[in-house]
XYZ file of C-alpha atoms in Angstrom:
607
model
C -25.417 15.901 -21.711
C -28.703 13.162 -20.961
C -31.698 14.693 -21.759
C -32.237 15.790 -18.025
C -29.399 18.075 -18.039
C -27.433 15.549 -16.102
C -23.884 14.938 -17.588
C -23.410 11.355 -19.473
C -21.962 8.508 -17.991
C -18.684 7.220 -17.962
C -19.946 4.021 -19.432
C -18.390 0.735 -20.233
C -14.055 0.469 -19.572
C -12.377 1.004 -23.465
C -11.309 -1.498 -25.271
C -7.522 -2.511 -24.320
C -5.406 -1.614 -27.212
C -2.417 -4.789 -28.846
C 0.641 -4.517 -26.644
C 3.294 -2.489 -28.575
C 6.250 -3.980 -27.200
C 8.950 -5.735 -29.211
C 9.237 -8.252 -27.073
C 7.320 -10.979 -25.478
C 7.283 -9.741 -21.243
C 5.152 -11.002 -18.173
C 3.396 -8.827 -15.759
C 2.909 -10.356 -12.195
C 0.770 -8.747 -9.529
C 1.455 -9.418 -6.195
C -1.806 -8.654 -3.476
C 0.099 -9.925 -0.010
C -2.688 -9.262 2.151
C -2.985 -9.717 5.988
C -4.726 -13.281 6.102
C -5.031 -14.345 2.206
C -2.896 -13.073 -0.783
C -3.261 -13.545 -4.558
C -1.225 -13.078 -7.687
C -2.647 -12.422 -10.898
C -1.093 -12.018 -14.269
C -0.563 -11.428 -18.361
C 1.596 -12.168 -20.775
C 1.823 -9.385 -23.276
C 2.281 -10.710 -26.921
C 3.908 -8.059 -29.134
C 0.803 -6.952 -31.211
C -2.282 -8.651 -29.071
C -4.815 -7.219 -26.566
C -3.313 -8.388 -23.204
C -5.607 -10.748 -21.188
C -5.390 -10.523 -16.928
C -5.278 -13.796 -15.551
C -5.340 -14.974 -11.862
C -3.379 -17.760 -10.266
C -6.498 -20.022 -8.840
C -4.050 -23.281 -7.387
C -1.652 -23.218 -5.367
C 0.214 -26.345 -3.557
C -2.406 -27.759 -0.433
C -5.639 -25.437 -2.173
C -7.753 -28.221 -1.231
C -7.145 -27.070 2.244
C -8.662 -23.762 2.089
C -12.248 -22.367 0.866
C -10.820 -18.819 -0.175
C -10.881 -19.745 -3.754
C -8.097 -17.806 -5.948
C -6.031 -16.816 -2.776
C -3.502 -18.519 -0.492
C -3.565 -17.762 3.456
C -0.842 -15.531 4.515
C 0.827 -17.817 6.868
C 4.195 -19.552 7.405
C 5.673 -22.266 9.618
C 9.376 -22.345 10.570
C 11.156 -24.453 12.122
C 13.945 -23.668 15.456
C 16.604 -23.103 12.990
C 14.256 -20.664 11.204
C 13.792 -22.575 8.101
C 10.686 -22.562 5.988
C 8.103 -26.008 6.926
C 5.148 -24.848 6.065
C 3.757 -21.656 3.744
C 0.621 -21.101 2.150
C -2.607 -22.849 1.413
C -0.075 -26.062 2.586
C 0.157 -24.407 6.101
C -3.982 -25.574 6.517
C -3.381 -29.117 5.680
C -4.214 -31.888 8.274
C -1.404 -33.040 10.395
C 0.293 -29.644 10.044
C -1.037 -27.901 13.117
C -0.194 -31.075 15.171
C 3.278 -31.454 13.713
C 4.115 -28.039 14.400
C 3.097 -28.392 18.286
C 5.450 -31.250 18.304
C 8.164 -30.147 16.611
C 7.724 -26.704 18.309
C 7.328 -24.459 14.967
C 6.687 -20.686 14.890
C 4.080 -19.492 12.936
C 4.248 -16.037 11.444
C 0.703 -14.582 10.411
C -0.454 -11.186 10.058
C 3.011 -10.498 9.294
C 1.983 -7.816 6.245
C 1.295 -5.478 9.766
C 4.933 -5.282 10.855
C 5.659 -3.000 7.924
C 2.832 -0.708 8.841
C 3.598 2.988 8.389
C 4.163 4.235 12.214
C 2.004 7.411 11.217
C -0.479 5.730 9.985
C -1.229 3.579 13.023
C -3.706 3.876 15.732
C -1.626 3.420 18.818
C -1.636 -0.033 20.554
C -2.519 -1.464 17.051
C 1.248 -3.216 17.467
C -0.105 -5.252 20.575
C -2.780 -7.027 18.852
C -0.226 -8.297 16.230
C 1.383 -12.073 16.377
C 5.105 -11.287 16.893
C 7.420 -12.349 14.149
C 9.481 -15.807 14.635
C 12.524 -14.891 16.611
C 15.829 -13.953 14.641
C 13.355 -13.233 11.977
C 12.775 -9.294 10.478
C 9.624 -8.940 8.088
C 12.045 -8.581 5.154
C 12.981 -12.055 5.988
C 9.094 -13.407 6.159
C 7.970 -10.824 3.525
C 10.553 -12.408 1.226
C 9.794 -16.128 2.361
C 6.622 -15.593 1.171
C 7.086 -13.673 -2.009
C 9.591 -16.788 -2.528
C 6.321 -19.123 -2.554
C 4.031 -16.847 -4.375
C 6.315 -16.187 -7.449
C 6.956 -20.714 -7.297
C 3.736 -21.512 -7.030
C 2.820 -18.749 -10.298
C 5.767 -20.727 -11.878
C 3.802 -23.873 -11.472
C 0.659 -22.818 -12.657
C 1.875 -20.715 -15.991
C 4.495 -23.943 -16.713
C 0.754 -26.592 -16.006
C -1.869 -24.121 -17.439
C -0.455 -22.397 -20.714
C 0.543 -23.717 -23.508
C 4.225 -24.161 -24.374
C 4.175 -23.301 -20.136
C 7.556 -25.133 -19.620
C 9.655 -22.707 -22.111
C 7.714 -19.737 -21.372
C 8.372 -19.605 -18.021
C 12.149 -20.435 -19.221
C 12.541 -17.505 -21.108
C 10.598 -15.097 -19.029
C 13.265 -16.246 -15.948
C 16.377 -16.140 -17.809
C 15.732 -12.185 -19.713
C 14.919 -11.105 -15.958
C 18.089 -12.039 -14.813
C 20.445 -11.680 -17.594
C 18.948 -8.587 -19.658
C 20.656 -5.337 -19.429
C 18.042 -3.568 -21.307
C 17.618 0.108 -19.188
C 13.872 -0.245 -20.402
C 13.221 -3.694 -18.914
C 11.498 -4.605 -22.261
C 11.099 -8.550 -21.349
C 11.433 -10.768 -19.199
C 9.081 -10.324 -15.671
C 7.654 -6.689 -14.251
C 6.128 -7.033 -10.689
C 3.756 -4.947 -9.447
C 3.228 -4.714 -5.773
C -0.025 -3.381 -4.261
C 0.025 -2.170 -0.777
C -1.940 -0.154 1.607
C -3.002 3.487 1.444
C -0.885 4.998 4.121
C 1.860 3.188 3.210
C 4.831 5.561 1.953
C 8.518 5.471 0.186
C 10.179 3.302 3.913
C 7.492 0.967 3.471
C 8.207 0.333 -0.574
C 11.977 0.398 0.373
C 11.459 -2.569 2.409
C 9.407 -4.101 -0.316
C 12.312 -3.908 -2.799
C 14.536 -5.288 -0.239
C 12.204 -7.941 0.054
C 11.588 -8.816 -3.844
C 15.445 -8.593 -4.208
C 16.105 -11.138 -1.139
C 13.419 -13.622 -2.163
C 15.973 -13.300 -5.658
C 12.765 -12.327 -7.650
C 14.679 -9.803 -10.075
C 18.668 -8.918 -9.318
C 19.980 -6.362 -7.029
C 20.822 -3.718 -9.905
C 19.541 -0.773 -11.423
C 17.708 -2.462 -14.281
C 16.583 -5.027 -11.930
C 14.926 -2.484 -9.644
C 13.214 -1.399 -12.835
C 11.148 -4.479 -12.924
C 9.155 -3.297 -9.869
C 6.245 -1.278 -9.620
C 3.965 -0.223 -6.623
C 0.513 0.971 -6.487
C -1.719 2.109 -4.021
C -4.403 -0.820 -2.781
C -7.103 1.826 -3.642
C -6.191 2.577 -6.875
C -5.761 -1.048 -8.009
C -9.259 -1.275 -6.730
C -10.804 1.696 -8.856
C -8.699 -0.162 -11.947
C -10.838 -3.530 -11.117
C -14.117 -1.208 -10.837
C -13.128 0.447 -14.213
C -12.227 -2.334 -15.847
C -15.422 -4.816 -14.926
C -17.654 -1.506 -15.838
C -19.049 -1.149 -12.627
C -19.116 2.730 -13.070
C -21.604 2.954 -15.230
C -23.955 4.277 -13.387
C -21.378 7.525 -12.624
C -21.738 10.524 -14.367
C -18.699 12.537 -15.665
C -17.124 14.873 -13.275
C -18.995 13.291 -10.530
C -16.856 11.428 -7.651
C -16.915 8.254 -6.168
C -15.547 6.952 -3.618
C -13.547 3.258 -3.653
C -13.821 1.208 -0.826
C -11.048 -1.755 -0.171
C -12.216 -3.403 3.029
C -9.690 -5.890 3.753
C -8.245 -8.329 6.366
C -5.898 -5.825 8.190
C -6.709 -2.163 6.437
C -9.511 -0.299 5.517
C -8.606 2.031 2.065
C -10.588 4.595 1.636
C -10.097 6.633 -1.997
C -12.307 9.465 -3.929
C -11.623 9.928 -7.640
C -13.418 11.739 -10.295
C -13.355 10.603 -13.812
C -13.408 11.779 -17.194
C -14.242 10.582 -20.668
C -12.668 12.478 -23.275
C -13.258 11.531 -27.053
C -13.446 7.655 -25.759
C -10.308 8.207 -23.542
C -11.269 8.177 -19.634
C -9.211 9.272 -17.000
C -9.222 9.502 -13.353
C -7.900 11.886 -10.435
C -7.720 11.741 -6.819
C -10.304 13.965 -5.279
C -8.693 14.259 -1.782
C -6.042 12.218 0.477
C -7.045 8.640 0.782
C -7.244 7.047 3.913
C -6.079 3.698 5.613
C -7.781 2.714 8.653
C -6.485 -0.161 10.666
C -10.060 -1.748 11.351
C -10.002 -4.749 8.835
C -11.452 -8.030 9.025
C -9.062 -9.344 11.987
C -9.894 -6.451 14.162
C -13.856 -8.450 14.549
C -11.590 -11.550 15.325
C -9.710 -9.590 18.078
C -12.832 -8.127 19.565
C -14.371 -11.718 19.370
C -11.325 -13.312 21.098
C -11.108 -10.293 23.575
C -14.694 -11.297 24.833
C -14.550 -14.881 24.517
C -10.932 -14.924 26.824
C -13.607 -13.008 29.694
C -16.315 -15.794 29.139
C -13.917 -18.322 29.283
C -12.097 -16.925 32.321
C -12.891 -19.570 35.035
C -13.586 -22.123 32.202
C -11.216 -25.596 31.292
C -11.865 -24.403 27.684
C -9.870 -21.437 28.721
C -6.607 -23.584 27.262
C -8.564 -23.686 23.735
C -8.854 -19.739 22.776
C -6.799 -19.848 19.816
C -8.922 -22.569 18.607
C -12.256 -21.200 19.272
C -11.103 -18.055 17.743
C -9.793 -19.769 14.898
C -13.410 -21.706 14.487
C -15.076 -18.173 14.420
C -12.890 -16.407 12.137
C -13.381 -18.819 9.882
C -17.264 -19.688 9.955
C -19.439 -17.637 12.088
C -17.774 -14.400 11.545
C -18.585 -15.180 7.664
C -21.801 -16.101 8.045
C -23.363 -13.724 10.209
C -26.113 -11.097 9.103
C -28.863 -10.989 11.749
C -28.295 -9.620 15.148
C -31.386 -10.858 16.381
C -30.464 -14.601 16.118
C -27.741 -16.536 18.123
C -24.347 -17.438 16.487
C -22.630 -20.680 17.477
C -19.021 -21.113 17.069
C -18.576 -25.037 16.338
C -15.214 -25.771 17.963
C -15.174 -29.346 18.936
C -17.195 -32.790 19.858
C -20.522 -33.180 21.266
C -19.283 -34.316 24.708
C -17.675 -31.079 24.922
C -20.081 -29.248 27.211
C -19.561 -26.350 30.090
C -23.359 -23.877 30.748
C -21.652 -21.130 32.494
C -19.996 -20.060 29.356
C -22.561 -20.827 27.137
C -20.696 -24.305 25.482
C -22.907 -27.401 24.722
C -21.870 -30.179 22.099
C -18.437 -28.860 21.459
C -20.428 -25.491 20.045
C -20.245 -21.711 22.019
C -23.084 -19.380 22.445
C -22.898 -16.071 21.404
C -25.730 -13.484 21.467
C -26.699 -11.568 18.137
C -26.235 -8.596 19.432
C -23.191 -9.761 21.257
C -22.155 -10.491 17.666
C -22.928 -6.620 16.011
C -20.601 -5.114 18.444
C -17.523 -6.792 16.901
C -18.332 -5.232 13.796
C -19.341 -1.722 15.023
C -16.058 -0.227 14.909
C -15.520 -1.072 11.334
C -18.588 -0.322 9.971
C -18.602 2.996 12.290
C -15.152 3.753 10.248
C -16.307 3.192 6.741
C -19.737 5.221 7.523
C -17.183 8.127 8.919
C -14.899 7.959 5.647
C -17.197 8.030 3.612
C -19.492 11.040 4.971
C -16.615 13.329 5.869
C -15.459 13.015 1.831
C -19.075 13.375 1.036
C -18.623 16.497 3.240
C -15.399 18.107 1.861
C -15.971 17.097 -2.243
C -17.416 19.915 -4.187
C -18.094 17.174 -7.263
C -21.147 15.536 -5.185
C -20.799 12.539 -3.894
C -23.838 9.304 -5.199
C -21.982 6.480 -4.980
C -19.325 3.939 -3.005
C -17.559 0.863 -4.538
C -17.066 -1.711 -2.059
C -14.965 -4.264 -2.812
C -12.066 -6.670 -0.903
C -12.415 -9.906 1.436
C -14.073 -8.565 4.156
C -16.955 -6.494 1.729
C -18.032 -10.225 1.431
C -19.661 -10.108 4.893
C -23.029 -9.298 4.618
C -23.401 -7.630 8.255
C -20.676 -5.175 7.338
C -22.859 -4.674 3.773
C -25.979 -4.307 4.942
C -25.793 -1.632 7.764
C -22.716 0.387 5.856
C -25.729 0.436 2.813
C -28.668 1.275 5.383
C -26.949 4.492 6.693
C -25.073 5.639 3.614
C -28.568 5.336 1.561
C -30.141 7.625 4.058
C -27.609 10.644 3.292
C -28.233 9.947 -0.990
C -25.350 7.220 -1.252
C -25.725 4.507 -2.912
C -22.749 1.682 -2.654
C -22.338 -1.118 -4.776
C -20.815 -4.741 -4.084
C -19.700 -6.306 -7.330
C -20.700 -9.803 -7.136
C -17.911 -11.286 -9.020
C -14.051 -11.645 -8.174
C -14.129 -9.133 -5.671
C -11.336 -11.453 -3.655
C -9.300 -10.804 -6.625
C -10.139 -6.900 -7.220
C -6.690 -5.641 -6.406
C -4.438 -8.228 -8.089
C -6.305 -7.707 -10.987
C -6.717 -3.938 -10.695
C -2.698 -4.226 -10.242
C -2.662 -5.690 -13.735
C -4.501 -2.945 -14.908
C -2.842 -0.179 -13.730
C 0.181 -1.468 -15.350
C -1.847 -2.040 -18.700
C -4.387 0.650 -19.030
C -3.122 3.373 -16.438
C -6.134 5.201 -15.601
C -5.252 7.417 -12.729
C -3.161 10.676 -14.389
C -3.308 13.250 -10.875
C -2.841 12.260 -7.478
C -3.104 14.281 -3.604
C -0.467 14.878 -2.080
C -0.947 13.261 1.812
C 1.620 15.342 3.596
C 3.511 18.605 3.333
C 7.083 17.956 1.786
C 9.668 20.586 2.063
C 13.243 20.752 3.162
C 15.189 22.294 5.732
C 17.162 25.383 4.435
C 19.558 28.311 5.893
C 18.004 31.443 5.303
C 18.959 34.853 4.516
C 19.063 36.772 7.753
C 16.785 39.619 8.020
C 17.362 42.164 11.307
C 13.588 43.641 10.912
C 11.844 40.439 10.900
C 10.827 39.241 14.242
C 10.658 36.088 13.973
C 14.626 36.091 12.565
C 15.062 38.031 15.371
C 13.463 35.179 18.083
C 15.920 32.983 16.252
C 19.329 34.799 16.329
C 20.949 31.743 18.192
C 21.222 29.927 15.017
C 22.975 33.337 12.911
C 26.030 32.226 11.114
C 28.120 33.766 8.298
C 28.108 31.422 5.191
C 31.727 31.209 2.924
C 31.089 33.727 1.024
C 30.550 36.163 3.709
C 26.341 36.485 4.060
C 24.338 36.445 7.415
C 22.653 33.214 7.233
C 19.685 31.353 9.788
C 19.489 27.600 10.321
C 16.511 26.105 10.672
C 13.897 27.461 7.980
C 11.697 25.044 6.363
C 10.939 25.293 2.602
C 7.950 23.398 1.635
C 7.775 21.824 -1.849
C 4.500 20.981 -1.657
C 1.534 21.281 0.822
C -0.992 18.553 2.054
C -4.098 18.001 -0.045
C -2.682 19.650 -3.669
C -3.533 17.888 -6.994
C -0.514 16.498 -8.532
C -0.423 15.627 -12.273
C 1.890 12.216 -12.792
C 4.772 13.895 -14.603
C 4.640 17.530 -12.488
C 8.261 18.669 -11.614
C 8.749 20.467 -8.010
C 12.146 21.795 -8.494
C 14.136 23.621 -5.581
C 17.397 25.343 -6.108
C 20.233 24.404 -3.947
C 23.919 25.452 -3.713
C 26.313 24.692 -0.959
C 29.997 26.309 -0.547
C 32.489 24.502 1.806
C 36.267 24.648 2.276
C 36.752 20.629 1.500
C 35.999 19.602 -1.975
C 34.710 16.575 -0.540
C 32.336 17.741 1.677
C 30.559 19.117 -1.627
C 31.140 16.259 -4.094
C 28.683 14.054 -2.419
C 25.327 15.356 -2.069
C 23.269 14.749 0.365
C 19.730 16.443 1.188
C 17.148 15.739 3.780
C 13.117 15.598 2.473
C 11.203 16.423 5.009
C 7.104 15.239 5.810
C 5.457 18.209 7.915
C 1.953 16.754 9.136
C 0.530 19.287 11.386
C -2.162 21.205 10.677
C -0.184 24.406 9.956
C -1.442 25.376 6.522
C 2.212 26.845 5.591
C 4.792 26.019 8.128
C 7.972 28.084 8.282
C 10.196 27.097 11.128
C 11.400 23.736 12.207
C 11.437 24.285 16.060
C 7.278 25.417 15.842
C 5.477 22.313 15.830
C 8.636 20.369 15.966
C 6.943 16.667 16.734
C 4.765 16.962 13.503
C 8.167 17.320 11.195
C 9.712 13.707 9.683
C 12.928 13.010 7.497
C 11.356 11.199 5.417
C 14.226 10.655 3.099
C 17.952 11.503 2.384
C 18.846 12.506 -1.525
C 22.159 11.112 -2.709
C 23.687 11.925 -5.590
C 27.613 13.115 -6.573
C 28.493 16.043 -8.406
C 31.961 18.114 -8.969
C 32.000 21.584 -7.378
C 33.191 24.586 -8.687
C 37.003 26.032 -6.796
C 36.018 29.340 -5.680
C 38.108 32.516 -3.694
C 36.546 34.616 -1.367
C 36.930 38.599 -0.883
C 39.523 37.600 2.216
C 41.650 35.230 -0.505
C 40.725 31.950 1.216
C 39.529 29.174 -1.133
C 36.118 27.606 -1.410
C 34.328 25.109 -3.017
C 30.834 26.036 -4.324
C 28.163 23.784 -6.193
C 24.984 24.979 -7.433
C 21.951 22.431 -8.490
C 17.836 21.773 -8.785
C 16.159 18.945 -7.104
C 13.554 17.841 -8.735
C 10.897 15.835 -7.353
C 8.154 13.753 -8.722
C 5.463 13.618 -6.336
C 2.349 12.669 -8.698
C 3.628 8.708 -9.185
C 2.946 6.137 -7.251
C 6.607 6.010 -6.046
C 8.311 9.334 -4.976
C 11.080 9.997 -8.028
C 13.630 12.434 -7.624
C 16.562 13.977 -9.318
C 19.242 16.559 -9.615
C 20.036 19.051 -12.476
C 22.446 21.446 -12.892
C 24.023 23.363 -15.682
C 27.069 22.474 -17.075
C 28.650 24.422 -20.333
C 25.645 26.181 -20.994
C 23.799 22.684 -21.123
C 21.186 21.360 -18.832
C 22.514 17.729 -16.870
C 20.348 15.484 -15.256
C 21.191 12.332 -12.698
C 18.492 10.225 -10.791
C 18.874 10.811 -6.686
C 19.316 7.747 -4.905
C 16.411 7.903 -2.250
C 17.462 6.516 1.042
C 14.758 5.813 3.971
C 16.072 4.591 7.465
């Protein structure tokens, strides 16, 4: 304890202990964001302190003036070929060529994958389309294609020996059988907050279409996910921003990007030199990024321009203020111009002279309100609910750059006893390097569940109970001669509990059927309840708020069984067993088998 009875600070991140591998390996981080993306990296050395390094070229950079990220964008062509991708999409000529040879662009595309219960409704509207005959596997794996070439380039230019390191790294990824996935290339994905296991399924699909690792078992192995907000805390842990946090307090991690806002609360520890963190409560993912001021500015420039010739250059003008004046404002009681074109370029009634548009500062604030009125709100309700006390917000991403957003976010938080902090340094890069770091240094060991999981079960009938009673319409007698009710739900786990990384949830299971077959392959529904029913019990009470999440898939060999009327039976009794404190939902099923306990992974399978 400090002197003034306060508990000590974390302090500075440890030191990062020599890799212990046998084998030399390469860890890529992946950041796709909604307008720029970046990759970061290390190659772990059996025996030396891994070192995170970013990718800061890629082909056309000259083009762009987001240094250590490429814009999200690519051009294709009628026959839906790739023209254009990248920092190479900005170059001169290409805009023009694309007109005339009548290319689709596909931008903002990281938004089709968007969790549907996660998103504020109409949110789908403001979104470019993707290119016809195209799906967002297809673009997601176009441009994971042209990240992972253009990290190719740089390792085989900037390291030494880059030309056969890059070799060797390629070849072990897609010839090594090794279950472990001990060399060759791990990728770690980042994604948003209220992103779940459908969203990461299409993610693998994606990494195995762009042929990034094979479409195997120990080729899956090579990919990890992690939450955008807790690569962020890793980059705030790891450039010792926390020092200023005492133990046991919280603090809450804010990712303010171009499409999402991720909102996380975590409280650390520091145990004999060894810190930790958990997640205080359910993050949040808020769908008021940076784009969301470009579609308010747009909205309100299409009205000015109504009865305007300049009418026919929206996308431009839009383009001109996402670019500059968006950035650049931080006073609402000044004008903004956006500079759009030449200085004969001149109409009053909407406020154009010399090729430049007039808008009003306070015109201006409004396109920010809703975002800064959502990370105020986030932060104050966790402030709210957390019984560690709340001091202090991180604020990192692309669009914590903005100064507006900074400044007002800072002059209402600081009036409830918040103080947030904008690291100065990298923060473009703070979740491809705190990607890196989760997979080095693994900080986070407990995790909140975000929904109720549970699965649908037949219950024992009981006469007494009204509620079995209301429900008799679904009685049926099972094989073996019980009174049985469909339709029960059996949750796991409910919303909001703490979940260490490793914690089993196991729930027995047996099913008895006439057909061997109809037991040998196993099949089992997880189900999302996210009501506000503390304890749910029945499937047709609140039905709308119940999701399959998943089906379970596994094969087994039942047990030949005879009933008390002589008839045979088929009859298999197991465990699933869920992992719900990873980053990625893990399941398997266990059984018992000559007095011997046998496990087999579940195949998890989202539609």
């Amino acid at each position: 304890m400090q002197g003034d009875g306060r508990a000590s600070p974390i302090g500075a991140p440890p030191r990062r202990t020599p890799y212990a591998g046998t084998r030399r390996k390469l860890v890529l981080a992946f950041d796709i964001g909604t307008t720029f993306s970046g990759v970061s990296y290390s190659i772990l050395d059996p025996g030396q302190i891994p070192i995170i390094k970013g990718v800061t070229e890629f082909p056309g950079q000259e083009a762009t003036s987001a240094a250590c990220k490429a814009p999200t964008i690519i051009y294709y062509d009628q026959e839906g070929k790739v023209k254009a991708v990248g920092a190479e999409a900005l170059q001169d000529g290409i805009y023009e060529r694309a007109l005339e040879d009548n290319w689709t662009k596909a931008e903002w595309f990281k938004l089709h994958l968007r969790s549907e219960f996660n998103s504020p409704t109409g949110v789908g509207e403001d979104i470019p389309p993707l290119p016809r005959g195209k799906t967002v596997v297809d673009v997601l794996a176009d441009y994971l294609s042209y990240l992972f070439n253009s990290t190719a380039s740089y390792i085989r230019n900037t390291d030494r020996n880059g030309e056969e390191l890059w070799a060797a790294f390629l070849s072990a990824t897609h010839t090594s059988s090794l279950a472990s996935s001990n060399e060759g290339i791990h990728l770690v994905l980042s994604h948003p907050n209220g992103w779940e296991g459908k969203e990461q399924a299409q993610m693998r699909e994606a990494v195995v279409k762009a042929n990034l690792v094979p479409s195997t078992p120990h080729g899956q192995e090579r990919i990890s996910f992690v939450t955008e907000g807790e690569a962020s805390l890793h980059f705030v842990v790891l450039n010792g921003f926390l020092s200023d946090i005492r133990r046991n307090e919280a603090v809450v991690v804010v990712d303010a990007g171009g499409g999402t806002i991720d909102v996380s609360t975590y409280q650390g520890k520091d145990e004999g030199g060894v810190k930790s963190f958990g997640e205080t409560s359910v993050s949040g993912c808020y769908f008021h990024g940076s784009v969301f001021v470009t579609l308010a500015a747009k909205e309100f420039i299409q009205k000015v321009l109504s009865q305007s010739d300049f009418l026919n250059d929206l996308e431009h003008i839009s383009a001109c203020f996402d670019k500059t004046t968006k950035l650049r404002f931080r006073d609402d009681k000044e004008p903004q111009y956006i500079k759009f074109g030449g200085t004969r370029e001149n109409d009053s009634t909407a406020g154009i002279r010399f090729g430049q548009m007039k808008l009003e500062g306070a015109v201006m604030a409004r396109f920010f309100q809703s975002s800064i009125e959502c990370v105020v709100k986030a932060v104050l309700d966790r402030q709210q609910a957390s019984t560690q006390g709340i001091r202090h917000v991180i604020l990192v991403g692309g669009f914590s750059a903005s100064d507006w957003l900074f400044d007002n976010v800072r002059a209402i938080l600081s009036r409830r006893g918040i103080t947030i902090i904008r690291p100065e340094n990298n923060i473009v890069k703070a979740v491809s390097d705190g990607a890196i770091s989760f997979y080095l240094d693994h900080y986070v060991h407990s995790r909140i569940a975000k929904v109720t999981y549970g699965i649908r079960k037949n219950t024992h009938f009981i006469p007494g109970d009204p509620e079995h009673q209301k429900r008799k319409h679904a009685l049926y007698t099972d094989m073996e001669g019980r009174r049985r009710l469909k339709g029960a739900f059996a949750p796991i786990i409910t919303k909001g509990t703490r979940v260490q990384e490793l914690e089993r949830f196991t729930f027995p299971f047996q099913r008895t059927k006439t057909s061997p077959e109809e037991v040998t392959n196993i099949r089992t529904n997880l189900w999302c309840y996210r009501g506000d029913d503390v304890a749910p019990k029945w499937m047709d009470t609140d039905f709308d708020c119940f999701t399959n999440l998943c089906t379970l898939r596994a094969t087994m060999s039942p047990q030949r069984r005879v009933n008390s009327s002589g008839k045979s039976y088929y009859k298999i009794t197991y465990d699933v067993v869920l992992l719900f404190g990873l980053t990625e939902l893990k399941a398997f099923i266990e059984w018992e088998e000559n007095g011997a306990i046998k496990t087999t992974p579940a195949q998890l399978i989202y539609e």
